[in-house]
Coordinates of C-alpha atoms in Angstrom, one line a residue:
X1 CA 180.6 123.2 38.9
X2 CA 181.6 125.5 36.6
X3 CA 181.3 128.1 34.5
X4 CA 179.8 125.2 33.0
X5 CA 178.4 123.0 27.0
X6 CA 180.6 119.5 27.0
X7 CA 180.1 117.8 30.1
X8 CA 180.4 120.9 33.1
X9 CA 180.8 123.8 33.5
X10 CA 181.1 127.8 34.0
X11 CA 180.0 128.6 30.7
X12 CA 180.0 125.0 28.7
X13 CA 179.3 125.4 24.7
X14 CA 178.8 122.9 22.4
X15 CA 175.8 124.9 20.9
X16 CA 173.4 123.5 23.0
X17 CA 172.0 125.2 26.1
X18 CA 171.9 122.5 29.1
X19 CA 172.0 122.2 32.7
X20 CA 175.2 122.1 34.6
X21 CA 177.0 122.3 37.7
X22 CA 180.2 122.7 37.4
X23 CA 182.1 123.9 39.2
X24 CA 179.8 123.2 42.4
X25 CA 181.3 120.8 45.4
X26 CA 180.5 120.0 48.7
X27 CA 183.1 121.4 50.4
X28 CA 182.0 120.7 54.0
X29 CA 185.1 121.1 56.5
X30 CA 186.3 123.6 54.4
X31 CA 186.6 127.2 55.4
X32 CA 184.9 129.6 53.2
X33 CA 187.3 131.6 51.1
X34 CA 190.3 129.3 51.9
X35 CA 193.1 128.4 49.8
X36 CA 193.6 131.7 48.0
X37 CA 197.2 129.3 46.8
X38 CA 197.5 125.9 47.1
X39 CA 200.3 124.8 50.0
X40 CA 203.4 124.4 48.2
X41 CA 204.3 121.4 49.8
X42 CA 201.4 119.4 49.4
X43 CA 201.7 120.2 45.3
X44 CA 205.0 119.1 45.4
X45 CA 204.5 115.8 46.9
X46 CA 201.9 114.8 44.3
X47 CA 203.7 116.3 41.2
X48 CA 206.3 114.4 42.4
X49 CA 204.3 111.0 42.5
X50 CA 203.1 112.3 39.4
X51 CA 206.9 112.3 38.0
X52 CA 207.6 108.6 39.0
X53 CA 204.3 107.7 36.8
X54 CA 205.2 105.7 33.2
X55 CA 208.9 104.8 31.8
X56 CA 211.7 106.1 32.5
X57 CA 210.3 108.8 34.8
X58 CA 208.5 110.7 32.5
X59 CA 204.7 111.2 31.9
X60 CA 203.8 109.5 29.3
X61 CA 202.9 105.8 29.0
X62 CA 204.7 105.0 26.4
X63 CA 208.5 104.7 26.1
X64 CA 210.5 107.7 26.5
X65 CA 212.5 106.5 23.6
X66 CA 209.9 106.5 20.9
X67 CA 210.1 109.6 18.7
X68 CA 206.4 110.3 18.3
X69 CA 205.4 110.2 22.1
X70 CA 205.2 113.7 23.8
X71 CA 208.3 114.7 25.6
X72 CA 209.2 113.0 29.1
X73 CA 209.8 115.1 32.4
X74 CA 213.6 113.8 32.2
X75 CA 214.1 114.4 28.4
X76 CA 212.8 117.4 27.4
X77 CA 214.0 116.9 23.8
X78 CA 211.8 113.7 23.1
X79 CA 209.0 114.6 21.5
X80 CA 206.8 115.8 18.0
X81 CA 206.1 119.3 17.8
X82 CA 203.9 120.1 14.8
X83 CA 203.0 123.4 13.0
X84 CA 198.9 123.3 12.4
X85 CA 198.7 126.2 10.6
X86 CA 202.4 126.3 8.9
X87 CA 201.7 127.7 5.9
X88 CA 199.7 131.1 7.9
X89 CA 201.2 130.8 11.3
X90 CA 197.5 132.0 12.0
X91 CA 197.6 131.8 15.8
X92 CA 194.5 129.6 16.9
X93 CA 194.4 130.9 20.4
X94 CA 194.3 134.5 19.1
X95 CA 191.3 134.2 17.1
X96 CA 189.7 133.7 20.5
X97 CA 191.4 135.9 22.5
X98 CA 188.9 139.7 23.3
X99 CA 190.0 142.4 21.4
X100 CA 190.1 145.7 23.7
X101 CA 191.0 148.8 23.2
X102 CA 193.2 150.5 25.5
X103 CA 190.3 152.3 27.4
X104 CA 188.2 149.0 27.4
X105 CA 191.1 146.9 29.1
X106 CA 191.5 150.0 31.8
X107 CA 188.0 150.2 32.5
X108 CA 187.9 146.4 33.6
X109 CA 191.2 147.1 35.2
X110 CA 190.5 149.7 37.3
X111 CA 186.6 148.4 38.4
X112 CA 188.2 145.1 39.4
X113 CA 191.2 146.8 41.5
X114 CA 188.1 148.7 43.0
X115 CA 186.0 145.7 43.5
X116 CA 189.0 143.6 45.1
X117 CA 189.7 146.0 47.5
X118 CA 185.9 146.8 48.0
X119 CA 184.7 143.4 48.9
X120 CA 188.1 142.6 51.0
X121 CA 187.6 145.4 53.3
X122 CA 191.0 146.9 52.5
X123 CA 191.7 150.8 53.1
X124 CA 190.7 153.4 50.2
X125 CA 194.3 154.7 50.3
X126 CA 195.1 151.1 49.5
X127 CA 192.8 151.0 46.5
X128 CA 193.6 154.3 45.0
X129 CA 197.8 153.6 45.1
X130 CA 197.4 150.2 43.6
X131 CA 194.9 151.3 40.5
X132 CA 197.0 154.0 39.6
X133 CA 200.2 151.0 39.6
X134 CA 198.3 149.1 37.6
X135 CA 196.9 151.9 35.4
X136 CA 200.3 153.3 34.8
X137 CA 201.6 149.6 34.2
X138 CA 199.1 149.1 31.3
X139 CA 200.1 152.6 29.5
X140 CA 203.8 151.6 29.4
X141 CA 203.1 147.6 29.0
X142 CA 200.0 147.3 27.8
X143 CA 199.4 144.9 30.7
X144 CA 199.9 144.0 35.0
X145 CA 200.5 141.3 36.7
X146 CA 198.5 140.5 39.6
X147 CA 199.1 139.8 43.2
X148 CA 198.1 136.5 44.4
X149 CA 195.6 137.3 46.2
X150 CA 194.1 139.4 43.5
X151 CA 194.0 136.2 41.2
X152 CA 192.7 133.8 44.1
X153 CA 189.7 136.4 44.2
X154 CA 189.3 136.9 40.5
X155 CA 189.1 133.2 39.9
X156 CA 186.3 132.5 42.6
X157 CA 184.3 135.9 41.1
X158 CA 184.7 134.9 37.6
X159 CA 182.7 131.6 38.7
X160 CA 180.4 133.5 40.9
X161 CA 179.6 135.7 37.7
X162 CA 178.9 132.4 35.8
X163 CA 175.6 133.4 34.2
X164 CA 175.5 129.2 33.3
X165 CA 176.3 127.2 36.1
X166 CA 174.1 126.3 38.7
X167 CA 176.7 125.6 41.2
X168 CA 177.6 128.5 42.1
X169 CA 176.8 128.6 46.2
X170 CA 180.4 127.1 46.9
X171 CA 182.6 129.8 44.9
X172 CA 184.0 131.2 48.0
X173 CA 185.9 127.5 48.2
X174 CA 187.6 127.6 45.1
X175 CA 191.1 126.6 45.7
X176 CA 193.5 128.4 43.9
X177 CA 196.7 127.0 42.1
X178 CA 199.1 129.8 40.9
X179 CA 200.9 128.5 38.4
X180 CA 201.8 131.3 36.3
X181 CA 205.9 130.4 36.7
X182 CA 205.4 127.3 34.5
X183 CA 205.9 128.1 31.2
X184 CA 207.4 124.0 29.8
X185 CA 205.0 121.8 28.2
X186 CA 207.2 119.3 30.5
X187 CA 206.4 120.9 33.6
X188 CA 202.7 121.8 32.7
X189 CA 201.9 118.4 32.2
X190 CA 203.3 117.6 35.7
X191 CA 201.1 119.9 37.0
X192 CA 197.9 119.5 35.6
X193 CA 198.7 115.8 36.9
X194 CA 199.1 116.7 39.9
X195 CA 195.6 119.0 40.2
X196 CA 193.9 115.7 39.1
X197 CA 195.6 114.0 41.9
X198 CA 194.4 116.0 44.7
X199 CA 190.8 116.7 43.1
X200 CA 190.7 112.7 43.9
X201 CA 192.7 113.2 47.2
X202 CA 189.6 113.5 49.5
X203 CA 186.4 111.9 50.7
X204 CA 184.8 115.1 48.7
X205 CA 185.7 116.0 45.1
X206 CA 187.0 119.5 46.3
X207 CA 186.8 122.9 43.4
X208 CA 190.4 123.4 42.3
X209 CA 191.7 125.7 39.6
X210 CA 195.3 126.0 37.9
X211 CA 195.8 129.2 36.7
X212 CA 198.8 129.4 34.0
X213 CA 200.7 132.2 32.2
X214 CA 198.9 135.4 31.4
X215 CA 198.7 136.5 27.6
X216 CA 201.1 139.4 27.4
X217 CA 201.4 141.8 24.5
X218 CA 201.9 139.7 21.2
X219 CA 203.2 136.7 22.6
X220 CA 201.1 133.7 23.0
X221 CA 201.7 131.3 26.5
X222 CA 201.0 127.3 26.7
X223 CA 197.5 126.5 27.0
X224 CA 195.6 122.8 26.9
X225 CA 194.0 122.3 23.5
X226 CA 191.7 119.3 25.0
X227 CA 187.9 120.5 25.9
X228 CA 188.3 118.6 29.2
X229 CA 191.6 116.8 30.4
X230 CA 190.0 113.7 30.6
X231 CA 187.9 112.9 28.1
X232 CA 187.1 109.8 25.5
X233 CA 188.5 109.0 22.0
X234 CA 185.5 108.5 19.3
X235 CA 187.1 106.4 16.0
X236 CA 185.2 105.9 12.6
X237 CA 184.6 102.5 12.1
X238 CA 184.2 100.9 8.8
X239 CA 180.7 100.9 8.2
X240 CA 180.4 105.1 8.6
X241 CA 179.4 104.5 12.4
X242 CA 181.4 105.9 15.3
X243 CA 183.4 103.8 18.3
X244 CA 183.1 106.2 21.3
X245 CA 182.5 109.9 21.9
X246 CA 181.8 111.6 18.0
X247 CA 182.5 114.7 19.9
X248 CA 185.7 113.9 19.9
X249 CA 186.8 112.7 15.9
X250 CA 188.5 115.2 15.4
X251 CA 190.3 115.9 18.7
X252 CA 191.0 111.8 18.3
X253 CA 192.8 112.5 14.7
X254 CA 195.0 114.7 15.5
X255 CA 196.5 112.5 18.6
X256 CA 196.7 109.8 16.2
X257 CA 198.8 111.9 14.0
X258 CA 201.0 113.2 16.6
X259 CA 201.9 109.4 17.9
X260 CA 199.3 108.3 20.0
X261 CA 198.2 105.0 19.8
X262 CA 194.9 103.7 20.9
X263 CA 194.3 100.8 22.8
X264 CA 193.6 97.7 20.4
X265 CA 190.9 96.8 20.2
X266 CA 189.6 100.2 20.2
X267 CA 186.9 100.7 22.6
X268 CA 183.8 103.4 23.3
X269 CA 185.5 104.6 26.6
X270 CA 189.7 104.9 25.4
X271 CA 191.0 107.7 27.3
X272 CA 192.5 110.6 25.1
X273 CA 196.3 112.0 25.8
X274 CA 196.6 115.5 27.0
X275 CA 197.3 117.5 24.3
X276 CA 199.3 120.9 25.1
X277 CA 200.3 123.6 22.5
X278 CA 203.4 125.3 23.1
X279 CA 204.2 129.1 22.3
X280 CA 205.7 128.4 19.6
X281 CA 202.7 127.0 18.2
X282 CA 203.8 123.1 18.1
X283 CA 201.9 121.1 20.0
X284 CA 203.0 118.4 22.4
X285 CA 201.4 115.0 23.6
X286 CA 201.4 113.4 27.6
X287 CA 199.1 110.2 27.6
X288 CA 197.5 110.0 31.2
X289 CA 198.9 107.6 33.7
X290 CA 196.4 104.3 33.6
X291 CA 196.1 105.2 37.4
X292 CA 195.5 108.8 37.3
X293 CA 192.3 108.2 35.7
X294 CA 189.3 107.4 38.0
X295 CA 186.2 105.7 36.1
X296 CA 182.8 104.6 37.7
X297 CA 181.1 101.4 36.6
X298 CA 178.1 101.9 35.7
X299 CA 175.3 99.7 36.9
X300 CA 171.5 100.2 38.3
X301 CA 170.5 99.3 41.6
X302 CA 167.6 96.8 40.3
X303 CA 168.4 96.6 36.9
X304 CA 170.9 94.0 35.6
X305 CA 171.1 93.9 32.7
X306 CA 172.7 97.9 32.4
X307 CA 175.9 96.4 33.4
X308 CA 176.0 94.2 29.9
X309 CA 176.6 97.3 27.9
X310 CA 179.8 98.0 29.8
X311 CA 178.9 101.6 30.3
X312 CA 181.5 103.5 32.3
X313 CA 182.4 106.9 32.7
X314 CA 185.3 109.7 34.4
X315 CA 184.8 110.4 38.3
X316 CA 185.6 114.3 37.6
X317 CA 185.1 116.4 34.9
X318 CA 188.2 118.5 34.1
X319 CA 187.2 121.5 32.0
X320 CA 190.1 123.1 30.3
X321 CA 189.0 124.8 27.2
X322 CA 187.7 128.2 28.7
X323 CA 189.6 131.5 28.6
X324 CA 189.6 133.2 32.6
X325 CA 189.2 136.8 32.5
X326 CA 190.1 139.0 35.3
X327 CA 190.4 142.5 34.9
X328 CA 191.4 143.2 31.4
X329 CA 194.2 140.5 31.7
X330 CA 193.4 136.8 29.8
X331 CA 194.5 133.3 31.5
X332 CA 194.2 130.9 28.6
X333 CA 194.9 128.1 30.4
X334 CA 192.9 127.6 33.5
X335 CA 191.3 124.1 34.0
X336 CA 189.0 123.6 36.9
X337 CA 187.0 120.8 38.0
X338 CA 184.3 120.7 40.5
X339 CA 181.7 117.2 40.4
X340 CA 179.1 115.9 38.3
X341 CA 175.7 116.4 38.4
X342 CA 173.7 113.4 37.7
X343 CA 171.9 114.8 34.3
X344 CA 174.8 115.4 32.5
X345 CA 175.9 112.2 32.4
X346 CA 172.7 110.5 32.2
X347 CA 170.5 112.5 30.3
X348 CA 173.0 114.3 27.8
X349 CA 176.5 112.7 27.5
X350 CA 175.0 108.7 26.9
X351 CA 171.8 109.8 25.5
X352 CA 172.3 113.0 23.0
X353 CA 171.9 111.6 19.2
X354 CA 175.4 113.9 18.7
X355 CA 177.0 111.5 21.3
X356 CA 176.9 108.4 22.8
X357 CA 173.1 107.8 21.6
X358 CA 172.2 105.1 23.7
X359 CA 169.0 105.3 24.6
X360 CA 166.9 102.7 22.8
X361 CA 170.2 100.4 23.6
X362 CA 169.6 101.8 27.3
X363 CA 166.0 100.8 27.1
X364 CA 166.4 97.0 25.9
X365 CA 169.6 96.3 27.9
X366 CA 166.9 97.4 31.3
X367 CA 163.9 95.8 29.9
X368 CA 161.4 98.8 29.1
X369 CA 158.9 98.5 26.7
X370 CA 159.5 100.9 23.6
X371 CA 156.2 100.6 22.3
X372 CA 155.0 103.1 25.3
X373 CA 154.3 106.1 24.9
X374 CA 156.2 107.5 27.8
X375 CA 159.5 104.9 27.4
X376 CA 162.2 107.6 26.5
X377 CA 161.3 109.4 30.1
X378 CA 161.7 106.0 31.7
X379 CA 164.9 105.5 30.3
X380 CA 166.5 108.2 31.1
X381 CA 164.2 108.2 34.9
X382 CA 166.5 105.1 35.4
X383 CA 169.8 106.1 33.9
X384 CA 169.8 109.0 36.0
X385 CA 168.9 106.3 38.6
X386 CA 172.3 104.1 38.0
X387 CA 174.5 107.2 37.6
X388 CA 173.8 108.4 41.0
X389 CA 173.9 104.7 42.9
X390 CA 176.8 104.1 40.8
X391 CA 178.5 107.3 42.1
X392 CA 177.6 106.8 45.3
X393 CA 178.7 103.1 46.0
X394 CA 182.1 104.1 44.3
X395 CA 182.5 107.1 46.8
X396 CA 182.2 109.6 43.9
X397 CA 180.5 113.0 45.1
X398 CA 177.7 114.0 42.8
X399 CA 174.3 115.5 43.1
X400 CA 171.2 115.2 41.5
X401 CA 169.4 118.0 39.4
X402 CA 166.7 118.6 42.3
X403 CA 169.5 119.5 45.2
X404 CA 171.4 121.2 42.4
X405 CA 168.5 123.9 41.9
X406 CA 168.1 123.8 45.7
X407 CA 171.4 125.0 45.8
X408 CA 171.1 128.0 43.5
X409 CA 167.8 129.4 44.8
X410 CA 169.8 129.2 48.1
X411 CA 173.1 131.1 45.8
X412 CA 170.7 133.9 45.0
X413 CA 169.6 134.7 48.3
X414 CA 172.7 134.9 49.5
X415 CA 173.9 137.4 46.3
X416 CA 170.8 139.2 47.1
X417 CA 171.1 139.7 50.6
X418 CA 174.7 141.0 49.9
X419 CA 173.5 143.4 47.6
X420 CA 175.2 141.5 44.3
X421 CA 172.6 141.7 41.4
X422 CA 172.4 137.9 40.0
X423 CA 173.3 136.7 36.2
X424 CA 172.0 133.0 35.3
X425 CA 171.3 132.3 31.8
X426 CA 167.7 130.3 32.2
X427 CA 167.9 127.9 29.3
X428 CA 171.2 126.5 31.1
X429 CA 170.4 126.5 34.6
X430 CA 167.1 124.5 34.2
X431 CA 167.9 121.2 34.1
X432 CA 167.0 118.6 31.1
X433 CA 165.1 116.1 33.5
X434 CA 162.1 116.9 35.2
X435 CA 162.5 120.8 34.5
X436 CA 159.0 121.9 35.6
X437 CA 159.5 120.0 38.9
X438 CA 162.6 121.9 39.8
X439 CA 162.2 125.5 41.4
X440 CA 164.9 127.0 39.0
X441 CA 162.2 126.3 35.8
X442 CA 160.1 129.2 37.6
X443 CA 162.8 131.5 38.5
X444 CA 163.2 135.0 36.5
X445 CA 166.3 135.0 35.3
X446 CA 169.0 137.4 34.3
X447 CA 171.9 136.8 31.5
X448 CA 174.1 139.6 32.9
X449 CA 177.8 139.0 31.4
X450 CA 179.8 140.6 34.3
X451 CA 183.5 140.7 34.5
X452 CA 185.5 138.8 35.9
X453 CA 184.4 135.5 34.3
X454 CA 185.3 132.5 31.6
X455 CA 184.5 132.8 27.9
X456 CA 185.6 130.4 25.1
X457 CA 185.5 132.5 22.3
X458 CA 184.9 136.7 21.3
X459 CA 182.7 135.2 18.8
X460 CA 180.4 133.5 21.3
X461 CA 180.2 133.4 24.7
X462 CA 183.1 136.5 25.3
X463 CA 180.9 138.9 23.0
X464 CA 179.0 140.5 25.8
X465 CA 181.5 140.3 28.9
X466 CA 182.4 143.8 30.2
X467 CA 182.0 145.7 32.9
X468 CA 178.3 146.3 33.4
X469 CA 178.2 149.8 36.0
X470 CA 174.7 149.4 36.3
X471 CA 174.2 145.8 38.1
X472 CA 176.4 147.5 40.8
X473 CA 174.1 150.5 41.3
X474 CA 171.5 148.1 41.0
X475 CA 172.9 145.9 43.6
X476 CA 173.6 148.8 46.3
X477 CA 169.9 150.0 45.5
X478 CA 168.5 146.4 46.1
X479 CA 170.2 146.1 49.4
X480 CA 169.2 149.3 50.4
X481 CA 165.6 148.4 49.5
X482 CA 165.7 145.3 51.6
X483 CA 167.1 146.9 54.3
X484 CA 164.5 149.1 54.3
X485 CA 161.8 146.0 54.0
X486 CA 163.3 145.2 57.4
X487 CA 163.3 147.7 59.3
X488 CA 159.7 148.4 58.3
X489 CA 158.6 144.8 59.2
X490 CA 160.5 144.9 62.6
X491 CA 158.5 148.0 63.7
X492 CA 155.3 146.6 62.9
X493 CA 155.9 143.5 64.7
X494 CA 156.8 145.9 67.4
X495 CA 153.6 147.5 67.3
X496 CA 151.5 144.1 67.2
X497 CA 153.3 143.2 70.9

């Protein structure tokens, strides 16, 4: 899936452009466009297992009575709540927050009412009473709240608008979690639990998004500080080298110093504690249930000797770092997950030199010759080989990068044909194996940075969204141009009989 930078996602940024498709799923069974909310009483059942996971009822798994572990579903008060930035109180989460002025944020307001009501069918009278609501709202408030079906439909646009995911063609599946009540670390936790639970309920990995508290006026809401909610500690050992993920040092630190201890003896694949920072700027530790935590062995069909390196890695990628946009109104805290595709695990996560750099260990471990030429393209031919049979034999959905591009040239007919002009930033799309072999490599390519959508930062990736007027003309004028195409290819077939 989504939007797409660390493992997945939407719009994924760690400074390097790469393929990913995130948050795409197979979502066969399901009915387009269902789940605007997710059914209350199958969210309760599993936050409810998730309650009875780790001592004394709480979410951690560590005692409830130890001061340093984050704060238990029972006892709210246990827990260390730390100041980063005590002697500034500089707010990290609005240094990445948009700035718009109050004409900007009504712009996007009012063309998303108008696109809501547009693309659901609903009555002009409709659409004109409820943008002047929100309108007026936004003068006195400076901001709205939306109906849940408004956010249901923002969320799957903002993915569909995901200029860097590939996996776009299931967006209409997109289950929504509305979670915008919750405003306790406590409860949070719970349910951020509980979306991992039922991303692993099915046969299929299904798209599911939890959609927390707004940013209103000056205040700052809760919001998940870790790039993905599962994701792997990297330590510094002795000698200068690095035990695990280095992407994750300094994420890794600052657990430590909030109470979290590691696993001895610390290993390359120790799962990190989610790490939630409160309103008032504290921040608050829940280490995962053992459990919760789905991991695939790693091994290669043919290949043995891959399984003596002990390589393992997370079913689902949980991306919970990116800011959801949907008109003029900020959800800092949204994770979604969707299901791997094969190349970001084997050809960036376990080979990049910035991560787990394992590709000359990779190469001896499966026998391959490194004094050929062409050994690196082997390597990672076969790793990308092992991930997918691993996958598969665990019952993990994933795809490889050749269905994944199948699946967007199949995405941008459908855009096209409903008159939707396309965004998809090439140097992401294509994917790092075998580009030239996929259809995407030799597809023109549009970075358009509509609104809705996710965004990480003003400074990067939220520098260009707005509302862009002119892919909308341009869409009505490309469907009109194609239905012209039709019409004048039926009659001529009619005048060949």
């Amino acid at each position: 899936m989504f939007h797409t930078g660390r493992n997945t996602h939407p719009s994924c940024g760690d400074g390097k452009p790469r393929s990913v498709s995130q948050p795409a799923a197979n979502t066969a069974g399901r009915p387009a466009g269902a789940g605007a909310v997710c059914e209350p009483g199958r969210l309760q059942r599993l936050i409810s297992k998730g309650q009875a996971e780790g001592p004394e009822g709480g979410l951690c798994d560590q005692p409830a009575s130890d001061p340093l572990v984050g704060a238990s579903l029972r006892r709210p008060d246990v827990g260390r709540a730390l100041f980063v930035d005590t002697a500034s109180r500089s707010d990290p989460l609005r240094r990445r927050l948009r700035h718009l002025t109050p004409g900007e944020r009504a712009e996007e307001t009012a063309a998303f009412v108008e696109l809501f009501h547009r693309e659901t069918g609903l009555p002009m009278a409709a659409m004109k009473a409820r943008r002047a609501e929100v309108l007026r709202s936004l003068r006195r408030e400076g901001w709205y709240e939306h109906t849940a079906d408004e956010l249901a439909f923002g969320a799957r646009v903002a993915w569909r608008n995901s200029a860097r995911c590939i996996g776009r063609l299931f967006w209409k599946s997109l289950e929504v979690i509305d979670c915008r009540s919750v405003t306790e670390p406590d409860e949070m936790a719970s349910r951020l639990f509980a979306q991992i639970r039922m991303a692993h309920a099915g046969d299929r990995v299904a798209p599911i998004i939890s959609i927390f508290p707004p940013v209103k006026g000056e205040a700052s809401p809760p919001y998940a500080e870790n790039a993905q909610l599962i994701q792997y500690a990297g330590y510094l050992d002795p000698s200068g080298g690095v035990i695990g993920d280095p992407q994750n040092l300094e994420f890794t630190r600052i657990a430590r110093s909030l109470g979290w201890r590691p696993p001895e003896p610390q290993g390359p694949f120790d799962v990190l504690p989610l790490m939630l920072r409160t309103p008032g700027g504290g921040r608050r530790i829940y280490p995962l249930p053992k459990d919760l935590v789905r991991e695939v062995q790693i091994r290669h069909p043919s290949r043995a000797g891959l399984a003596d390196l002990g390589l393992r890695w997370y079913a689902v990628p949980f991306v919970s770092d990116m800011i959801l946009s949907i008109g003029g109104i900020d959800y800092p805290c949204a994770p979604f997950n969707g299901f791997y595709q094969g190349t970001e695990i084997a050809s960036r996560n376990l080979v990049d030199s910035a991560r787990y750099d394992l590709l000359e260990p990779a190469a001896d471990a499966m026998g391959i010759d490194r004094s050929e030429r062409l050994w690196k393209d082997d390597v990672l031919t076969e790793l990308n080989r092992a991930i997918l049979y691993s996958f598969d034999e665990a019952g993990v959905s994933i795809c490889d990068h050749h269905a994944a591009s199948e699946w967007h040239l199949t995405f941008v007919r459908t855009e096209q044909a409903a008159a939707r002009a396309v965004a998809a930033d090439w140097a992401w799309i294509v994917p790092p194996q075998a580009s030239a072999a996929c259809p995407v490599f030799h597809l023109p390519m549009n970075g358009l940075s509509d609104v809705p959508n996710f965004y990480r930062s003003r400074a990067s990736d939220g520098a260009d969204l707005a509302v862009r007027r002119s892919t909308e003309v341009e869409g009505r004028m490309l469907g009109r141009w194609r239905r012209l195409q039709r019409r004048w290819r039926k009659w001529i077939r009619e005048r060949r009989r």
